[in-house]
Tab-separated table of C-alpha atoms in Angstrom:
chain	number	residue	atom	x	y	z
C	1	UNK	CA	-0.499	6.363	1.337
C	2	UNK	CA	-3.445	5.844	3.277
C	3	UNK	CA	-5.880	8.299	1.419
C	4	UNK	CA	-4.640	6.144	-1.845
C	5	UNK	CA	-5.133	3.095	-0.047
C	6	UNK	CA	-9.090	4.356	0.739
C	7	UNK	CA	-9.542	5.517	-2.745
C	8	UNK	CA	-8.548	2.357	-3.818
C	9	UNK	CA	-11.031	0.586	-2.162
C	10	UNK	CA	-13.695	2.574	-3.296
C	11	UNK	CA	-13.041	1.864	-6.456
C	12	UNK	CA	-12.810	-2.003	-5.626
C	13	UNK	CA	-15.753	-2.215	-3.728
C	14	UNK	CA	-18.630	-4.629	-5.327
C	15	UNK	CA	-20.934	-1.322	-5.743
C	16	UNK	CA	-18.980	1.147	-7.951
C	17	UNK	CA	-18.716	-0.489	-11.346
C	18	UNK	CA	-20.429	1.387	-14.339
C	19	UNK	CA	-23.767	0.103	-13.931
C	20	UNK	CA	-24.334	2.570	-12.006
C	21	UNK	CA	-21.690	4.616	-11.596
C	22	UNK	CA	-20.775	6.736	-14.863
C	23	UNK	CA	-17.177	8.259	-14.350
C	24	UNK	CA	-14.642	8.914	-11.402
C	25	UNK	CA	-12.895	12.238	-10.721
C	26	UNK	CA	-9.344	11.103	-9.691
C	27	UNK	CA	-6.617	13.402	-8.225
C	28	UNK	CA	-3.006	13.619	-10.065
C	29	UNK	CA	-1.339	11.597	-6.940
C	30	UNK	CA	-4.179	8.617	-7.295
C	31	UNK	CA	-3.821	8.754	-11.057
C	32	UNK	CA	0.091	8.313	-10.678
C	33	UNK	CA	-0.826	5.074	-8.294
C	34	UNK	CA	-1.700	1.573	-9.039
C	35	UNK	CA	-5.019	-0.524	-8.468
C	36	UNK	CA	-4.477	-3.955	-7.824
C	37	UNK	CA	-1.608	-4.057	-9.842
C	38	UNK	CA	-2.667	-2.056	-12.913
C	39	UNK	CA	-2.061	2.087	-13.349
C	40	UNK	CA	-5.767	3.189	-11.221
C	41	UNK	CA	-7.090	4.603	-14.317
C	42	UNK	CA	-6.471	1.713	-16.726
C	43	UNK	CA	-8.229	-0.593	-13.780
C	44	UNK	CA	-11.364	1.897	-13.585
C	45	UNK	CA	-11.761	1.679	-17.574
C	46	UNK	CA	-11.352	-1.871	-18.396
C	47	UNK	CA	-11.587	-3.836	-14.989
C	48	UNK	CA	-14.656	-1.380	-13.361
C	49	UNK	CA	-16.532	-0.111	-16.521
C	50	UNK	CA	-16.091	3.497	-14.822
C	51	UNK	CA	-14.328	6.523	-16.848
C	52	UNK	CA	-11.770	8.169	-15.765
C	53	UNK	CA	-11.194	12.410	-15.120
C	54	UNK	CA	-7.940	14.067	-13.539
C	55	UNK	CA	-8.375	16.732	-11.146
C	56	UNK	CA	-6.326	19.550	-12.596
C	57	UNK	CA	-6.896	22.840	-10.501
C	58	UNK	CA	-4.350	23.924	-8.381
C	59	UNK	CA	-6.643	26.195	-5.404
C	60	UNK	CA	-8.136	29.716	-5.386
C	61	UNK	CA	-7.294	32.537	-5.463
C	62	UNK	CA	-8.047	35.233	-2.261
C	63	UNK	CA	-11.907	36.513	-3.227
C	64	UNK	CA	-12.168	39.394	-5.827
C	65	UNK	CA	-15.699	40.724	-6.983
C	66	UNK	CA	-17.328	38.029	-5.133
C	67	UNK	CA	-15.602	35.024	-6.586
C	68	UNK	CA	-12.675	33.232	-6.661
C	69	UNK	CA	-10.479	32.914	-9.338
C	70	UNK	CA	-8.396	29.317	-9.681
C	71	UNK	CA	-4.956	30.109	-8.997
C	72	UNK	CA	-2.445	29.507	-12.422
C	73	UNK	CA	-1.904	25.901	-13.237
C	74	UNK	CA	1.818	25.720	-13.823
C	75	UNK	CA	2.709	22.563	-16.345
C	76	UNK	CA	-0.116	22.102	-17.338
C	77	UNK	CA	-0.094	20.670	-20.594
C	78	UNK	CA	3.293	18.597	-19.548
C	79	UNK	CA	0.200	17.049	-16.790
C	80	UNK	CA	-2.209	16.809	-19.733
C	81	UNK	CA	-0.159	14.879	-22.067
C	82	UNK	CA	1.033	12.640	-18.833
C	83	UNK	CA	-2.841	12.474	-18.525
C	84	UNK	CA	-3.357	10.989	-22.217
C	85	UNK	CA	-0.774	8.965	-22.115
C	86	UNK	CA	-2.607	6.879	-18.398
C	87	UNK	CA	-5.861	6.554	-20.322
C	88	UNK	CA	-7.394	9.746	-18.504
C	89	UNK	CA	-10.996	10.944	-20.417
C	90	UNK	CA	-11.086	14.175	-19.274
C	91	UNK	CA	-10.283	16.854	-16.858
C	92	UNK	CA	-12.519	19.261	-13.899
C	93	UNK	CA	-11.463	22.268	-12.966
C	94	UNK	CA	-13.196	24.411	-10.066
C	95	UNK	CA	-13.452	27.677	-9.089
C	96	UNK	CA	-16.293	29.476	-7.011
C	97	UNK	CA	-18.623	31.813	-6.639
C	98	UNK	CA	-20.074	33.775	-3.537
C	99	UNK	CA	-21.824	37.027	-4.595
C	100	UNK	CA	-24.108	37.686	-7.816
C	101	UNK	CA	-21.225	39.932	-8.987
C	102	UNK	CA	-21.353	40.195	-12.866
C	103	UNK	CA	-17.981	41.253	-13.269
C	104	UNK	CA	-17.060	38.314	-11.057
C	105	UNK	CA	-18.855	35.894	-12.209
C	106	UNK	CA	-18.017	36.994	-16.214
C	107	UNK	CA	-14.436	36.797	-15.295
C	108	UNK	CA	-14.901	33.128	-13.668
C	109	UNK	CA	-16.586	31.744	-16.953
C	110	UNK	CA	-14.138	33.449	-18.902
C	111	UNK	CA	-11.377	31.397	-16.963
C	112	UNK	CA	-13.046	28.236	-17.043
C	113	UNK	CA	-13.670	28.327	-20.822
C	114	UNK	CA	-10.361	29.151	-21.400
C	115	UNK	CA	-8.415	26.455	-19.442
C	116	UNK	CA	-11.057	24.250	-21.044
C	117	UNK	CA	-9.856	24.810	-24.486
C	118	UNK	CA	-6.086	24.287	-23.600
C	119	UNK	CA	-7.671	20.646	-22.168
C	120	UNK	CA	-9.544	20.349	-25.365
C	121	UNK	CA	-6.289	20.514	-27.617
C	122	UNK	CA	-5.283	17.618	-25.903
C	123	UNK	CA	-7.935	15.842	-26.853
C	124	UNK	CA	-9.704	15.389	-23.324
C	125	UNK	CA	-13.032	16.486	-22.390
C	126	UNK	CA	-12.818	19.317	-19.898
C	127	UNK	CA	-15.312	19.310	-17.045
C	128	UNK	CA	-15.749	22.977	-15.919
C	129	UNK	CA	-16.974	24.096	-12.168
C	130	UNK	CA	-18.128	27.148	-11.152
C	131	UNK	CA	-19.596	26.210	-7.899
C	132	UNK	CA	-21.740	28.263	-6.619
C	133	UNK	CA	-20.893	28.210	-2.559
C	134	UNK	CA	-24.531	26.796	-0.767
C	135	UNK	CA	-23.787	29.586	1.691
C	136	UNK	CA	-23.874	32.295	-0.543
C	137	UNK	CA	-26.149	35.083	0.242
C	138	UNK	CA	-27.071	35.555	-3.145
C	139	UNK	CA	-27.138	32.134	-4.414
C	140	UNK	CA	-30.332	32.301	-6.647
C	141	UNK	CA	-29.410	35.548	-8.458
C	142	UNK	CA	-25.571	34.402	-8.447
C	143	UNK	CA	-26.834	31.300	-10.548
C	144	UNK	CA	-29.209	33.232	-13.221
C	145	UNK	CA	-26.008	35.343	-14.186
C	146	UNK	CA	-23.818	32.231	-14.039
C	147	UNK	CA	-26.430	30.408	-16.767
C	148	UNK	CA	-25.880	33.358	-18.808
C	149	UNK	CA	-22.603	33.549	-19.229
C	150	UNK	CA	-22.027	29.688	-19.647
C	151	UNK	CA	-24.808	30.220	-22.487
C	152	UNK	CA	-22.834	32.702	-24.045
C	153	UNK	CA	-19.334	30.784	-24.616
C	154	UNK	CA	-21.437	27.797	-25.211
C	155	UNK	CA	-22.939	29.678	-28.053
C	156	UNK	CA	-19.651	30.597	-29.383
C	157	UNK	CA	-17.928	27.404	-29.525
C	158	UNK	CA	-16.720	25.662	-32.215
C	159	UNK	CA	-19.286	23.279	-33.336
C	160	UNK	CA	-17.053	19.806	-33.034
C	161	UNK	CA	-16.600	21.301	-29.509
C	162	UNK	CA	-18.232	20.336	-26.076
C	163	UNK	CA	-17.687	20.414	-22.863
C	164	UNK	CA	-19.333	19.473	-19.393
C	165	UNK	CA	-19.792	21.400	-16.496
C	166	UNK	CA	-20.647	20.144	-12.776
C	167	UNK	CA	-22.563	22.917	-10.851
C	168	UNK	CA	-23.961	23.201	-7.245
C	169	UNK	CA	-28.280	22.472	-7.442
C	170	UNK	CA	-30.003	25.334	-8.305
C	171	UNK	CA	-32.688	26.920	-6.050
C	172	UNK	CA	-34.899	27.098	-8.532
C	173	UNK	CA	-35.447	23.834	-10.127
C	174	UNK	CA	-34.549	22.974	-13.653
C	175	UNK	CA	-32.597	26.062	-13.721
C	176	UNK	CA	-30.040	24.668	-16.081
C	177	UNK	CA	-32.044	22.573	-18.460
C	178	UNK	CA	-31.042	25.346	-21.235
C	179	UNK	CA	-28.109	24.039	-20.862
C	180	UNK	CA	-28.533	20.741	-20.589
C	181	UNK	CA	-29.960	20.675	-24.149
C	182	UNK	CA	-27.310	22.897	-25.875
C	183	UNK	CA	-25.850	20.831	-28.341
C	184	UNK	CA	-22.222	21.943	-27.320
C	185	UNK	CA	-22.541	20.472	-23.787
C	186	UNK	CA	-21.790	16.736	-23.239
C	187	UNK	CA	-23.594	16.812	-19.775
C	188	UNK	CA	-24.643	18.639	-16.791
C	189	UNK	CA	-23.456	16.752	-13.405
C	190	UNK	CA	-24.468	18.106	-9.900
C	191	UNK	CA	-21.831	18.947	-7.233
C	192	UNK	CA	-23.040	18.034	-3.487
C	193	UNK	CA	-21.749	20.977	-2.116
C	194	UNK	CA	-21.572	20.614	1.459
C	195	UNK	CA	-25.566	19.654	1.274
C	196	UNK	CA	-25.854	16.268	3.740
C	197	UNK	CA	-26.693	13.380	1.059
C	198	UNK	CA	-30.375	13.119	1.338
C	199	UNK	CA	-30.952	16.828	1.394
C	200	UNK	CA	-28.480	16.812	-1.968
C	201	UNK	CA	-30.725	13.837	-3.680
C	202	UNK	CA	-33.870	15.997	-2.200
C	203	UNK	CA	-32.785	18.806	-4.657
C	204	UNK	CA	-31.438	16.968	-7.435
C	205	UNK	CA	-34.562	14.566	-8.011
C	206	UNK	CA	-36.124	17.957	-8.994
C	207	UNK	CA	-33.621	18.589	-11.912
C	208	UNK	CA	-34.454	16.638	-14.718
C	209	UNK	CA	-31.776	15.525	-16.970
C	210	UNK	CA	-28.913	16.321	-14.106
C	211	UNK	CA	-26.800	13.345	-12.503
C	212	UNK	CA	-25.042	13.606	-9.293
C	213	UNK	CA	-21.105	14.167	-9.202
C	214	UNK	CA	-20.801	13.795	-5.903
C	215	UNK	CA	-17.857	13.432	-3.626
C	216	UNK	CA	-18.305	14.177	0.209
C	217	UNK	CA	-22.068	13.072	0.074
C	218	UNK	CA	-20.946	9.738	-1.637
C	219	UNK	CA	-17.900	8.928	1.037
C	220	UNK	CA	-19.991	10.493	4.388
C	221	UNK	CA	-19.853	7.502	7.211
C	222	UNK	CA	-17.370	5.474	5.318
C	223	UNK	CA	-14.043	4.543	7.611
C	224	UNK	CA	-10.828	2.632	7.261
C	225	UNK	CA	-12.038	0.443	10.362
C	226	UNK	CA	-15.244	-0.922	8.917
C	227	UNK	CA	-15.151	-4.747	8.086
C	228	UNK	CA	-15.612	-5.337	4.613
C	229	UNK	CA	-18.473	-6.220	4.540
C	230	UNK	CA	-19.654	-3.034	6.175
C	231	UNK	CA	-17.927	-0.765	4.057
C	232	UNK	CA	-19.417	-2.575	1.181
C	233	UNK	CA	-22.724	-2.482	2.262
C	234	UNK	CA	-22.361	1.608	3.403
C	235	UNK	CA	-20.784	2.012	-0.631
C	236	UNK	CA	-23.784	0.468	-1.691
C	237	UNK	CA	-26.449	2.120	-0.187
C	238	UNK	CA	-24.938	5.535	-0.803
C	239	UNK	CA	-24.538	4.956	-4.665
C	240	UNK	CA	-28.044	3.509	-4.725
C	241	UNK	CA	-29.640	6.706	-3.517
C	242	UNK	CA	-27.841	9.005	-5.462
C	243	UNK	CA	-28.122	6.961	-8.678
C	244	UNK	CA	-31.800	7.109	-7.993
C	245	UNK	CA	-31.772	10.919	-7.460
C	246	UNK	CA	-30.194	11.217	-11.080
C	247	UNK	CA	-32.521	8.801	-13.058
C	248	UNK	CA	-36.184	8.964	-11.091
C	249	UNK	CA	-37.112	12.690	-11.316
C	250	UNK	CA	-40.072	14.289	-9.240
């Protein structure tokens, strides 16, 4: 009750309305809930000018080959059409990735893609996540296999097909921008990853054509016991510099 109660006035605060904040990333408990009266993703849509996503993975899997698998959503498409029917956009997913394991790695893609097209028959737009963990020994050579494989199921997609994915910041800079320009990929959106805010805008001001989808670096410093006015102002600043990460590049 109190984590809704938080979300909820996140998503109320003066700050987060779609001028600059594109889309929100709800879990299935906050999109059962209400927002001032209204079902929360209804009030993010019409009231906010913010889309809304559903959460849909249900945790990992014990590490295999240097990844993590997402462990078997059971009902899925029974929370799918539930989704649809609350005015939900689209759908993430995440798994991750520690080593630059091929096998690993191929198998994680393969997973993501195909829970993807189960969203996609529903009509939703599935957000995929392979993060790769910031920790990772390997991270750099973990990532160039990753944009391979993405490349290759984004190749073979249908072509009234797309899909978005949301991946940790790359070491090397611009890593993804093959991807960002593939026709079957709506957008590319930037996980924070455990990074502390300004060292995650740091690194995503130097990825053109990525936007943030941050979570943790967004709500760091925020507390039930702040005034208003204080929370407000905290909001504020946080989506200011990570909306200007996303739009002013170096």
């Amino acid at each position: 009750k109190l984590m809704h109660e938080m979300r909820v006035r996140i998503i109320s605060s003066p700050a987060f309305t779609g001028a600059k904040v594109i889309a929100a990333i709800l879990f299935e408990r906050t999109m059962d809930g209400e927002a001032h009266g209204k079902p929360v993703a209804t009030y993010l849509w019409k009231d906010r000018g913010v889309v809304p996503f559903l959460k849909i993975d249900k945790g990992l899997e014990a590490e295999k080959n240097g990844v993590q698998m997402m462990k078997p959503i059971d009902g899925l498409d029974e929370l799918l059409a539930r989704a649809v029917k609350l005015g939900i956009y689209g759908t993430k997913e995440r798994s991750t990735i520690n080593l630059a394991s091929q096998d690993g790695i191929a198998a994680i893609v393969a997973q993501q893609f195909e829970v993807a097209a189960q969203v996609a028959a529903h009509g939703l737009m599935p957000i995929l996540e392979p993060e790769v963990l910031i920790k990772s020994p390997e991270k750099a050579a973990a990532e160039k296999i990753l944009l391979a494989e993405i490349t290759k199921k984004l190749d073979a997609l249908p072509s009234d097909r797309q899909v978005m994915i949301k991946v940790t910041i790359p070491e090397v800079p611009d890593l993804y921008a093959p991807l960002i320009k593939h026709p079957r990929m709506q957008r590319v959106v930037a996980l924070s990853g455990g990074y502390p805010r300004a060292e995650a805008c740091k690194r995503l001001a130097a990825n053109h054509g990525m936007i943030a989808s941050f979570s943790r670096a967004l709500v760091d410093g925020l507390t039930r016991s702040m005034s208003d006015a204080e929370f407000d102002a905290a909001l504020k600043a946080a989506i200011d510099e990570i909306f200007t990460a996303s739009t002013v590049k170096t």
